[in-house]
Coordinates of C-alpha atoms and ligand atoms in Angstrom, one line a residue:
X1 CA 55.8 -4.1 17.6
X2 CA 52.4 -4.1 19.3
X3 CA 50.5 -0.4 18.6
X4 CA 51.3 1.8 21.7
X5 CA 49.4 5.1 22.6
X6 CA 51.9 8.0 21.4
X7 CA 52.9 10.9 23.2
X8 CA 51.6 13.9 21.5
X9 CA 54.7 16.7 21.3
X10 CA 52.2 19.1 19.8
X11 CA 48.5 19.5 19.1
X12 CA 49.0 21.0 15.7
X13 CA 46.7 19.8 12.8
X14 CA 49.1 17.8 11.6
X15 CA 50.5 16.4 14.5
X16 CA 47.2 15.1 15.9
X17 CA 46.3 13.4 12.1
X18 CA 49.2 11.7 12.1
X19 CA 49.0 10.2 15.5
X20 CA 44.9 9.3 14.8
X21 CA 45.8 7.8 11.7
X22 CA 48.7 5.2 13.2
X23 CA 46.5 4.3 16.0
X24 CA 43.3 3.8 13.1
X25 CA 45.4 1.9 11.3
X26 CA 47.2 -0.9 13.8
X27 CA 43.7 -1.1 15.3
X28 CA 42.2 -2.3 11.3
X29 CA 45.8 -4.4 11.3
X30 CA 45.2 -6.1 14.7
X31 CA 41.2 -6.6 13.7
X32 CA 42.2 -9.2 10.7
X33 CA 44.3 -10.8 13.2
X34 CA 41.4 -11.8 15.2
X35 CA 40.4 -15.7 14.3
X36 CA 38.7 -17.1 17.4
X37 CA 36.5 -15.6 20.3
X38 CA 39.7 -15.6 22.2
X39 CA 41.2 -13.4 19.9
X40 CA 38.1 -11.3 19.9
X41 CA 37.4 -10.9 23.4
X42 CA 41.3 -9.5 23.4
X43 CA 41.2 -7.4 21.0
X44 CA 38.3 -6.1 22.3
X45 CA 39.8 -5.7 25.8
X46 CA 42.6 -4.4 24.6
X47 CA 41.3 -1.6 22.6
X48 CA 38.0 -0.6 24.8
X49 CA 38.6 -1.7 28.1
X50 CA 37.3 0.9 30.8
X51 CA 40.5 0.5 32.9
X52 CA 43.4 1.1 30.7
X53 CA 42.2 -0.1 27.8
X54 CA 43.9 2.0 24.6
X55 CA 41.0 4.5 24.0
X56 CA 40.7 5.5 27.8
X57 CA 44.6 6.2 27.5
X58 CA 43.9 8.0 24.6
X59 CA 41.3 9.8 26.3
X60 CA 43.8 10.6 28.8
X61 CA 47.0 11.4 27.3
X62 CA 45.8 13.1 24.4
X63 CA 42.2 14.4 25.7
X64 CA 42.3 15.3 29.6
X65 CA 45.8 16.7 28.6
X66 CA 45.0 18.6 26.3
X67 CA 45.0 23.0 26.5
X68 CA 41.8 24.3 26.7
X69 CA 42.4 25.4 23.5
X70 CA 42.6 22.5 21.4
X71 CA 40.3 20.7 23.3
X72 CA 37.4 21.3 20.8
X73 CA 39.9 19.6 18.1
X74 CA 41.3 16.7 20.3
X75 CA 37.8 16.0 21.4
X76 CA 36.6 15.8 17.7
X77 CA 39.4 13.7 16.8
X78 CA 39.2 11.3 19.8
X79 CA 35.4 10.4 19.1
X80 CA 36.3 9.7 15.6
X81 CA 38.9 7.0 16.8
X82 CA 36.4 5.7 19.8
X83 CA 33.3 5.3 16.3
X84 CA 36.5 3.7 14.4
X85 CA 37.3 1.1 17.3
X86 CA 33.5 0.0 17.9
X87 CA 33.4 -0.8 13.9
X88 CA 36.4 -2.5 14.1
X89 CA 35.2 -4.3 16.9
X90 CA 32.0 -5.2 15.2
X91 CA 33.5 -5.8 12.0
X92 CA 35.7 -8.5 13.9
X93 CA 32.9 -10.2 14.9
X94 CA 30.9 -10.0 11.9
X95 CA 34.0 -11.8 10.4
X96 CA 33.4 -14.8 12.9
X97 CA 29.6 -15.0 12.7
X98 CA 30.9 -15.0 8.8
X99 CA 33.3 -18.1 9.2
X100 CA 30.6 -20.0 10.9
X101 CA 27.8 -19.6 8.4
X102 CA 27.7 -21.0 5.0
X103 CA 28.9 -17.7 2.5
X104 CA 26.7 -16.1 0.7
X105 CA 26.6 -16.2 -2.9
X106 CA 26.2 -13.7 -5.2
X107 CA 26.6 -14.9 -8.4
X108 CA 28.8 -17.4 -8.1
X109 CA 31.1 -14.8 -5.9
X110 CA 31.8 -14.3 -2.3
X111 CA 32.0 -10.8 -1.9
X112 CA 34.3 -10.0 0.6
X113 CA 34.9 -6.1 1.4
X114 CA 36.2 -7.0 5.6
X115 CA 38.1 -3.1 5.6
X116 CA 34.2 -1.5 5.8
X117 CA 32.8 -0.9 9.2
X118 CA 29.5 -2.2 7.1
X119 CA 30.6 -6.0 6.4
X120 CA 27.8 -6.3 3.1
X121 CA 28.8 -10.2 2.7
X122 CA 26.6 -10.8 6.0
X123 CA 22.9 -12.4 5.4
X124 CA 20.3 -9.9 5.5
X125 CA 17.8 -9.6 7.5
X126 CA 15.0 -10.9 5.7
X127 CA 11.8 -8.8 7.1
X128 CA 8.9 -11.3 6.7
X129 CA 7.0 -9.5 3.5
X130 CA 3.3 -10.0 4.7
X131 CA 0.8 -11.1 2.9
X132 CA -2.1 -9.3 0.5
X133 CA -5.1 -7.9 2.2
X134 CA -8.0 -9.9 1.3
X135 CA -10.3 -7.0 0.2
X136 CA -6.7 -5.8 -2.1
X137 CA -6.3 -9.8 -3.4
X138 CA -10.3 -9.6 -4.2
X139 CA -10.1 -6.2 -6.0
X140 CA -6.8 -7.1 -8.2
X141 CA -8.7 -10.5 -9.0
X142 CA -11.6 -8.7 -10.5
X143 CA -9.7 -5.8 -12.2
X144 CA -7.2 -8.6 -13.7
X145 CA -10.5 -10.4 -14.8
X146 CA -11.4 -6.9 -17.3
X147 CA -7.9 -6.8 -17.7
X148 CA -8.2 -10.0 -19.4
X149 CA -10.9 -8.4 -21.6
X150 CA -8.9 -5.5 -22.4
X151 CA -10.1 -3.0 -20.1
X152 CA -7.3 -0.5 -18.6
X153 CA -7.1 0.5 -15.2
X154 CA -8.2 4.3 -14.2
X155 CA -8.4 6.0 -10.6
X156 CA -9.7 9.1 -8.8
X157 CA -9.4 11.1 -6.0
X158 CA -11.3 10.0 -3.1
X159 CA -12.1 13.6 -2.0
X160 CA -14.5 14.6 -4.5
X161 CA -16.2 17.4 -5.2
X162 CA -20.0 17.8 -5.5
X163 CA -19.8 18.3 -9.3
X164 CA -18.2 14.8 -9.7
X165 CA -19.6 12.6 -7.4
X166 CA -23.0 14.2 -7.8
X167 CA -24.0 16.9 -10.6
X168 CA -22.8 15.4 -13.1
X169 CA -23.9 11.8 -13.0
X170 CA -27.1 13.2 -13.2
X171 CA -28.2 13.3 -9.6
X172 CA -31.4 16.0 -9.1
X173 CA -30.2 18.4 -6.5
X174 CA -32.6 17.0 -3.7
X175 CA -31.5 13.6 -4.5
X176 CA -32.0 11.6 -0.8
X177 CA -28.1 10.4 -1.7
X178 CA -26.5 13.9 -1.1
X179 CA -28.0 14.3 1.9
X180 CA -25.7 14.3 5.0
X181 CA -27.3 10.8 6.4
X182 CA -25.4 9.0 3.7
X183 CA -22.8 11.8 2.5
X184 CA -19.6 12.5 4.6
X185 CA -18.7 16.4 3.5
X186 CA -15.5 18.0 4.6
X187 CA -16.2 20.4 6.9
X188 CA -16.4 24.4 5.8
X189 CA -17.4 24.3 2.4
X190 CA -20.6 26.5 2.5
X191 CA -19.5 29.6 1.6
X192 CA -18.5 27.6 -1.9
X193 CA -20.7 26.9 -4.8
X194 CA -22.6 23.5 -4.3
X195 CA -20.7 22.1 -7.3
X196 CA -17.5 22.8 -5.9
X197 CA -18.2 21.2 -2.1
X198 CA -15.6 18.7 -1.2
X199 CA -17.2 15.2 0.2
X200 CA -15.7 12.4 0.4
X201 CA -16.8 10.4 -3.2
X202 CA -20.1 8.2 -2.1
X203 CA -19.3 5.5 -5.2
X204 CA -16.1 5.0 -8.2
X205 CA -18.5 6.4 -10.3
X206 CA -17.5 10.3 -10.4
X207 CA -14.0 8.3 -12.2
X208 CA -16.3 7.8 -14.9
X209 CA -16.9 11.8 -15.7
X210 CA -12.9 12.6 -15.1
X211 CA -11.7 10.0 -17.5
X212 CA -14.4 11.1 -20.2
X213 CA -13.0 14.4 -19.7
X214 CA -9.2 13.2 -20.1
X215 CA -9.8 10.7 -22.9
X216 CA -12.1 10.0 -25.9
X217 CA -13.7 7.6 -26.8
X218 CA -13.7 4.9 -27.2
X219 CA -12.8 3.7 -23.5
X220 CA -12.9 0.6 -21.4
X221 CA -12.0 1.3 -17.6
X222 CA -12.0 -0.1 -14.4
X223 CA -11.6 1.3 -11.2
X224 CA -11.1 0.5 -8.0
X225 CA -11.2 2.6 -5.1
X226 CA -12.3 3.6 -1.7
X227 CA -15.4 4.9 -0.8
X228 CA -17.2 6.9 2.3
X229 CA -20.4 6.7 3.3
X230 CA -22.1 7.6 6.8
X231 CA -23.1 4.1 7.8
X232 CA -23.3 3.1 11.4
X233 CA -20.7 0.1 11.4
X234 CA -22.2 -3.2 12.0
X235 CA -21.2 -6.9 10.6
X236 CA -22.0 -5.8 7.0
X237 CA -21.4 -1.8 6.8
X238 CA -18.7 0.3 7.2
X239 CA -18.1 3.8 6.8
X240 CA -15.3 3.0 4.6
X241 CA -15.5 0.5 2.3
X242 CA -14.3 -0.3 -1.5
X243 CA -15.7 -0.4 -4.7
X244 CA -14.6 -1.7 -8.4
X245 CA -16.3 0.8 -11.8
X246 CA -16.2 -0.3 -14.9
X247 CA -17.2 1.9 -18.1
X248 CA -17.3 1.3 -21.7
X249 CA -18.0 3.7 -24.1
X250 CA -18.0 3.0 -27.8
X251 CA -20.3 3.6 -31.1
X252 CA -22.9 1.1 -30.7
X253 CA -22.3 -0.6 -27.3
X254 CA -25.9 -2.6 -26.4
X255 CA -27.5 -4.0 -22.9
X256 CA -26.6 -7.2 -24.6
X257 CA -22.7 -6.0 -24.5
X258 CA -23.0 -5.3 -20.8
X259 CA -24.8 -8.6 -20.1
X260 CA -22.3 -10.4 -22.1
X261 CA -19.5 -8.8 -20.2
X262 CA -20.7 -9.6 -16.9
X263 CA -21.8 -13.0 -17.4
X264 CA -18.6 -13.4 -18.3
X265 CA -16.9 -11.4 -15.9
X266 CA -19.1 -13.6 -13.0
X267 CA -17.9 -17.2 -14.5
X268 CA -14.3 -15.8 -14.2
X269 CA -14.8 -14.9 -10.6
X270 CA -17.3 -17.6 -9.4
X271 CA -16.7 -20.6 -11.7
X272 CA -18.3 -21.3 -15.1
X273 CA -21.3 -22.5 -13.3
X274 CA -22.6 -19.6 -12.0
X275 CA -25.9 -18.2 -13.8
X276 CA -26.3 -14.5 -13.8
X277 CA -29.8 -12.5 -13.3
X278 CA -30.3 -9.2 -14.3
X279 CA -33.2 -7.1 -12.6
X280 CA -34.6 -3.6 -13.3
X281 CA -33.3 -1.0 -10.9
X282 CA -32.3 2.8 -10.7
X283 CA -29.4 5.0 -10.9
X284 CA -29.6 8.6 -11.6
X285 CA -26.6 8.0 -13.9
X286 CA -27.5 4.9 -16.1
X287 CA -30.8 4.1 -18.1
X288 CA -32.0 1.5 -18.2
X289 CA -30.6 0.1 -15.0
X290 CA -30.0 -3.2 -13.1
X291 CA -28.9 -5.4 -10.3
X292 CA -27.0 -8.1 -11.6
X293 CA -27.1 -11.2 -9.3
X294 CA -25.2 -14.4 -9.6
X295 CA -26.6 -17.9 -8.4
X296 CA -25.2 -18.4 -5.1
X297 CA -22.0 -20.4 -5.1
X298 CA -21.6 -21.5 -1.8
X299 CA -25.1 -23.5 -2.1
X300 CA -25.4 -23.8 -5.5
X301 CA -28.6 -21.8 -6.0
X302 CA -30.7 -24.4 -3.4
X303 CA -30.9 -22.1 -0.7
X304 CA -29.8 -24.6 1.0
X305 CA -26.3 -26.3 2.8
X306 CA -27.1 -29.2 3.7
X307 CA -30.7 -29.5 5.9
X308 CA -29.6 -26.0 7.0
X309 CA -30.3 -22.6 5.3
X310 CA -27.9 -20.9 3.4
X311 CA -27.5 -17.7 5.4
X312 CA -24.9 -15.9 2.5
X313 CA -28.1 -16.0 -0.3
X314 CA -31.1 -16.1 2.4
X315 CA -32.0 -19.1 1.2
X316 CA -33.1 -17.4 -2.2
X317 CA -30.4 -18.7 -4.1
X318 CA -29.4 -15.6 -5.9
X319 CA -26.6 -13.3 -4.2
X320 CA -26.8 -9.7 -6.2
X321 CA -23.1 -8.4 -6.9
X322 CA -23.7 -4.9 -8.6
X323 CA -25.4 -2.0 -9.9
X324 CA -25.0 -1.3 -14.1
X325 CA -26.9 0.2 -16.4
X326 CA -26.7 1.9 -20.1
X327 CA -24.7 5.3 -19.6
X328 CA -27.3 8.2 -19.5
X329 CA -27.4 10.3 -22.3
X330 CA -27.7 13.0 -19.5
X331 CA -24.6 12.3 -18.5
X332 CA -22.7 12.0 -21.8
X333 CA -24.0 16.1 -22.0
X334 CA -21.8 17.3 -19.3
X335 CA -18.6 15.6 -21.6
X336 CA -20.2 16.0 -25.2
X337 CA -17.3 18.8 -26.2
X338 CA -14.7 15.9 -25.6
X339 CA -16.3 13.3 -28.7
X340 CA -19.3 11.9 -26.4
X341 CA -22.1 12.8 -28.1
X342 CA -24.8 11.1 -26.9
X343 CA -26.3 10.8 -30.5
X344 CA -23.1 9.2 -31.7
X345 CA -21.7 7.0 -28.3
X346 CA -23.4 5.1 -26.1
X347 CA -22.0 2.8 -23.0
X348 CA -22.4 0.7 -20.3
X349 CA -21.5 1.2 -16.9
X350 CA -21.1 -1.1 -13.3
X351 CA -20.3 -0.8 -10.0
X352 CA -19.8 -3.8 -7.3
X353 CA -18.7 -3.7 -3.9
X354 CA -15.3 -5.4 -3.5
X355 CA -15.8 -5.8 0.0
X356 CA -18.9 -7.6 0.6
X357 CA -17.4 -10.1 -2.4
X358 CA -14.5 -10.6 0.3
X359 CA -16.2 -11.6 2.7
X360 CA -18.7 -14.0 0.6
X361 CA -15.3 -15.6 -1.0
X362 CA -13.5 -15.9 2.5
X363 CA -16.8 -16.8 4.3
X364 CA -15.6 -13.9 7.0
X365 CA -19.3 -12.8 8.7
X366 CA -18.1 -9.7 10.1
X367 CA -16.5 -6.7 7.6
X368 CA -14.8 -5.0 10.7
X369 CA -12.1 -7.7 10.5
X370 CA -10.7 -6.5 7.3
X371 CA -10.2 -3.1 9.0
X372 CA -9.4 -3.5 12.6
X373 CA -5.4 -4.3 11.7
X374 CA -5.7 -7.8 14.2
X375 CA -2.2 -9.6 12.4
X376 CA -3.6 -12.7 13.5
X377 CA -6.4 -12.5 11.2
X378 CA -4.5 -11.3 8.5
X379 CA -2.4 -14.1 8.9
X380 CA -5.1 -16.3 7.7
X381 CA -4.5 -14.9 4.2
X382 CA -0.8 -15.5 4.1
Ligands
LIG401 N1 -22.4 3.8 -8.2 C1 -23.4 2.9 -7.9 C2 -23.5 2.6 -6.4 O1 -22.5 3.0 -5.7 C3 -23.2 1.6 -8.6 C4 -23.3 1.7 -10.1 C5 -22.2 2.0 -10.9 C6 -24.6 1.6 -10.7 C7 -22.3 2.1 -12.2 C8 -24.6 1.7 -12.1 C9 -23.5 2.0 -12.8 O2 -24.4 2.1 -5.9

């Protein structure tokens, strides 16, 4: 006998339940009848027609005849049949879209679970999973390079106070870098000590004083991280960009350790014919210091491509990658109570900027495009 919409004698609790679960039920019973779009599209009709179908005479015998009363109750219980009947629906169709498509399996079982409203033996939507962003796929390619070496992986906040990203890597208080041309601060910090001043961190270095602080030595670290500085963009500077640290602390670490390192660091990245070039420079925080530059490998080190000039080296050959130095003792004071006396450590330290690496390895001539979010650029990467 085909469902048909009861007469309700009462609207007690009980009566109502009763009469919502027979009609749930033949509607899940008639639902595994359904095999063809025919079938579907009467089913369908049946149960949700405007005119006549069963939920508009359930609307109407049960509902709109309902005392004011029970309406509340009938109402409640009337959109809880209406949700029921769309699953069904839906779960009908599901079950053809199912038939049609090659089952799924999952290990070596076909899942089947038809009474849900959620039919979980459907393919999923796959959501396409993107690719890396070249300035991330350049940074994890260098920190997996120290990886390699044994180096772990540290990180700091990138609001940073003055103490960390300044004081204590030795810079003199008039130093021209804490000055607001270069320095974004966060706003309404003056009535604070200097040291404690929020800015946004200028370099990865001030990760070099917090994991002193929170580990003894010895230590080998890298870390990546954004950066802020007040730059006016343009096709090499922006205001945000990203930078990889690297520390190494031990009894007895040399200049000739650090050289080592990054010779070896720059073959891994560049190719194993790459030379490296160290030349004297200054950082508050390291002495002696350098710029390391590696021979340039898009022209080889000629300066040239070809009978043109190579524009990535200047035609100089050389390409300079980073900053390094020997760890100050000056800065080993501010963390001497936690084992780095500067009498007993010493370190090296480095500091490169992953971006402008990006955009040498991808030969992109404008560093706005790894920011601006255009997908079709990004694509490129995939
Ligand atoms: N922090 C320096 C910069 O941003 C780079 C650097 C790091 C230099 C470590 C020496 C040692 O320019």
């Amino acid at each position: 006998m085909p469902y048909t919409v009861a007469k309700l004698t009462d609207y007690s609790p009980e009566t109502l339940q009763k009469a919502v679960n027979d009609c749930a039920e033949a509607c899940a019973a008639e639902r595994a009848q359904v095999h063809s779009d025919a079938d579907l599209k009467s089913f369908r009709d049946r149960w949700m027609a405007r005119k006549n179908g069963i939920l508009t005479q359930i609307n109407d015998s049960w509902l709109k005849a309902s005392p004011k009363a029970a309406k509340p109750i009938v109402g409640q219980k009337v959109n809880w049949l209406k949700r029921h009947v769309e699953a069904q629906v839906e779960v009908a169709q599901n079950q053809l879209l199912l038939q049609r498509s090659p089952a799924p399996q999952y290990g070596g079982f076909v899942a089947v679970d038809l009474g849900s409203p959620v039919d979980i033996t459907l393919p999923g939507i796959r959501r396409p999973i993107g690719a890396e962003h070249p300035v991330v796929k350049t940074s994890n390619e260098i920190v997996g390079v120290f990886q390699k070496l044994g180096y772990s992986v540290a990180q700091g906040p990138v609001v940073e106070t003055d103490y960390y990203n300044f004081e204590a890597l030795n810079f003199p208080p008039n130093h021209p870098a804490r000055d607001t041309q270069d320095t974004l601060f966060i706003a309404g910090q003056q009535s604070k000590p200097q040291r404690e001043r929020l800015l946004l961190r200028t370099h990865t270095s001030p990760v070099q004083i917090r994991t002193m602080e929170a580990m003894r030595p010895p230590i080998r670290i890298v870390i990546p991280g954004k950066v802020h500085r007040n730059d006016p963009l343009d096709a090499s500077h922006s205001p945000m960009f990203h930078q990889i640290e690297g520390l190494a602390v031990d009894t007895k670490i040399t200049f000739g350790d650090l050289k080592g390192t990054l010779d070896h660091a720059m073959k891994a990245l560049f190719g194993s014919s790459v030379k490296t070039h160290f030349r004297p420079a200054f950082f508050p925080f390291t002495e002696p210091s350098a710029e390391l530059y590696v021979s340039c490998f898009i022209c080889g080190g000629s300066g040239k491509r070809g009978a043109d000039p190579c524009r990535p080296c200047k035609q100089t050959g050389w390409i300079e990658v980073l900053g390094c130095g020997m760890v100050d003792p000056n800065v080993f004071e501010f963390v001497r109570d936690n084992g780095y006396d500067p009498q007993k450590v010493s370190g090296f330290a480095f500091g490169m900027g992953v971006d402008r690496l990006a955009l040498l390895k991808y030969g992109v001539d404008d560093i706005q495009l790894f920011f601006q979010g255009d997908v079709r650029f990004l694509r490129l990467f995939g």
